[in-house]
Amino acid sequence: MKEHTFSIIKPDAMKARQAGEILSRLEKAGFEVVALRLRRLTPAEAEGFYYVHRERPFFRSLCDFMSSGPCITMVLESENAIARLREIMGATDPAKAAPGTIRGDLASSIEANCIHGSDAPETARFEIAYFFPGIELVRSER
Ligand code: GDP
């Protein structure tokens, strides 16, 4: 079943000029980019996005990092997009991510780990609406 997921190319990857490499990997893996925006998150936007992590010790640092520079927010489409993106991203900690995954190959730390991907259908729905309010996503026929 074709599905939508939400992704962010994080500020560390933007700074390292890895956005093209990451988009290329996503396209080669069969994802269609169905919405995309370059933006810089405010601290409040980062806090709202990562609200589920508000009690974690790294919450402040994570929100500062996510608002430290530009990022690319995207909606991606493919068969089983949510699970497939998580596979291609690799584990949260790049030291534990398999070679060949985006984080395994490109990321530098457990926080500065290049890419975000929704972890479940409800999360994807919330995250798409959070960053692309009111968007009407037409399933791609390409
Ligand atoms: P994800 O779904 O793989 O992105 O991982 P989580 O939902 O558990 O965490 C969200 C984000 O918080 C991660 O992608 C990292 O950027 C950051 N993060 C997770 N764990 C840690 C940690 O132990 N320390 C720090 N500094 N950041 C973390």
PDB file of C-alpha atoms and ligand atoms in Angstrom, residues 10 50 53 56 58 61-62 65 86 89-92 103 110-113 115-117 119, ligand 1:
ATOM      1  CA  LYS A  10      18.540  17.901   9.868  1.00  0.00           C
ATOM      2  CA  TYR A  50       9.619  16.786  19.849  1.00  0.00           C
ATOM      3  CA  HIS A  53      10.592  13.756  24.355  1.00  0.00           C
ATOM      4  CA  ARG A  56      14.194  13.276  28.288  1.00  0.00           C
ATOM      5  CA  PHE A  58      18.563  15.583  25.951  1.00  0.00           C
ATOM      6  CA  SER A  61      20.008  20.137  23.553  1.00  0.00           C
ATOM      7  CA  LEU A  62      17.930  18.448  20.821  1.00  0.00           C
ATOM      8  CA  PHE A  65      20.332  21.626  17.660  1.00  0.00           C
ATOM      9  CA  ARG A  86      13.277   3.831   9.028  1.00  0.00           C
ATOM     10  CA  MET A  89      17.859   5.814   7.880  1.00  0.00           C
ATOM     11  CA  GLY A  90      19.426   3.213  10.188  1.00  0.00           C
ATOM     12  CA  ALA A  91      19.585   3.203  13.991  1.00  0.00           C
ATOM     13  CA  THR A  92      19.298   6.473  15.960  1.00  0.00           C
ATOM     14  CA  ARG A 103      23.025   7.454   9.499  1.00  0.00           C
ATOM     15  CA  ILE A 110      23.366  10.249  18.333  1.00  0.00           C
ATOM     16  CA  GLU A 111      21.951  13.791  18.258  1.00  0.00           C
ATOM     17  CA  ALA A 112      23.394  15.082  14.977  1.00  0.00           C
ATOM     18  CA  ASN A 113      22.144  12.087  13.027  1.00  0.00           C
ATOM     19  CA  ILE A 115      17.673  12.631   9.173  1.00  0.00           C
ATOM     20  CA  HIS A 116      14.311  12.240  10.863  1.00  0.00           C
ATOM     21  CA  GLY A 117      11.611   9.789   9.784  1.00  0.00           C
ATOM     22  CA  ASP A 119       7.979   6.018  13.393  1.00  0.00           C
TER      23      ASP A 119
HETATM   24  P1  GDP B   1      14.666   8.493  16.017  1.00  0.00           P
HETATM   25  O1  GDP B   1      13.205   8.109  15.880  1.00  0.00           O
HETATM   26  O2  GDP B   1      15.615   7.427  15.513  1.00  0.00           O
HETATM   27  O3  GDP B   1      14.979   9.850  15.408  1.00  0.00           O
HETATM   28  O4  GDP B   1      15.011   8.586  17.582  1.00  0.00           O
HETATM   29  P2  GDP B   1      14.169   9.130  18.851  1.00  0.00           P
HETATM   30  O5  GDP B   1      12.743   9.402  18.504  1.00  0.00           O
HETATM   31  O6  GDP B   1      14.462   8.204  19.992  1.00  0.00           O
HETATM   32  O7  GDP B   1      14.910  10.510  19.202  1.00  0.00           O
HETATM   33  C1  GDP B   1      14.630  11.675  18.462  1.00  0.00           C
HETATM   34  C2  GDP B   1      15.934  12.398  18.201  1.00  0.00           C
HETATM   35  O8  GDP B   1      16.493  12.816  19.455  1.00  0.00           O
HETATM   36  C3  GDP B   1      17.042  11.546  17.572  1.00  0.00           C
HETATM   37  O9  GDP B   1      16.932  11.411  16.176  1.00  0.00           O
HETATM   38  C4  GDP B   1      18.276  12.326  17.959  1.00  0.00           C
HETATM   39  O10 GDP B   1      18.478  13.497  17.137  1.00  0.00           O
HETATM   40  C5  GDP B   1      17.919  12.766  19.374  1.00  0.00           C
HETATM   41  N1  GDP B   1      18.380  11.813  20.389  1.00  0.00           N
HETATM   42  C6  GDP B   1      17.929  10.547  20.637  1.00  0.00           C
HETATM   43  N2  GDP B   1      18.576   9.968  21.659  1.00  0.00           N
HETATM   44  C7  GDP B   1      19.471  10.902  22.096  1.00  0.00           C
HETATM   45  C8  GDP B   1      20.450  10.909  23.151  1.00  0.00           C
HETATM   46  O11 GDP B   1      20.622   9.938  23.894  1.00  0.00           O
HETATM   47  N3  GDP B   1      21.168  12.061  23.282  1.00  0.00           N
HETATM   48  C9  GDP B   1      21.011  13.154  22.487  1.00  0.00           C
HETATM   49  N4  GDP B   1      21.778  14.235  22.689  1.00  0.00           N
HETATM   50  N5  GDP B   1      20.109  13.180  21.489  1.00  0.00           N
HETATM   51  C10 GDP B   1      19.358  12.066  21.283  1.00  0.00           C
END
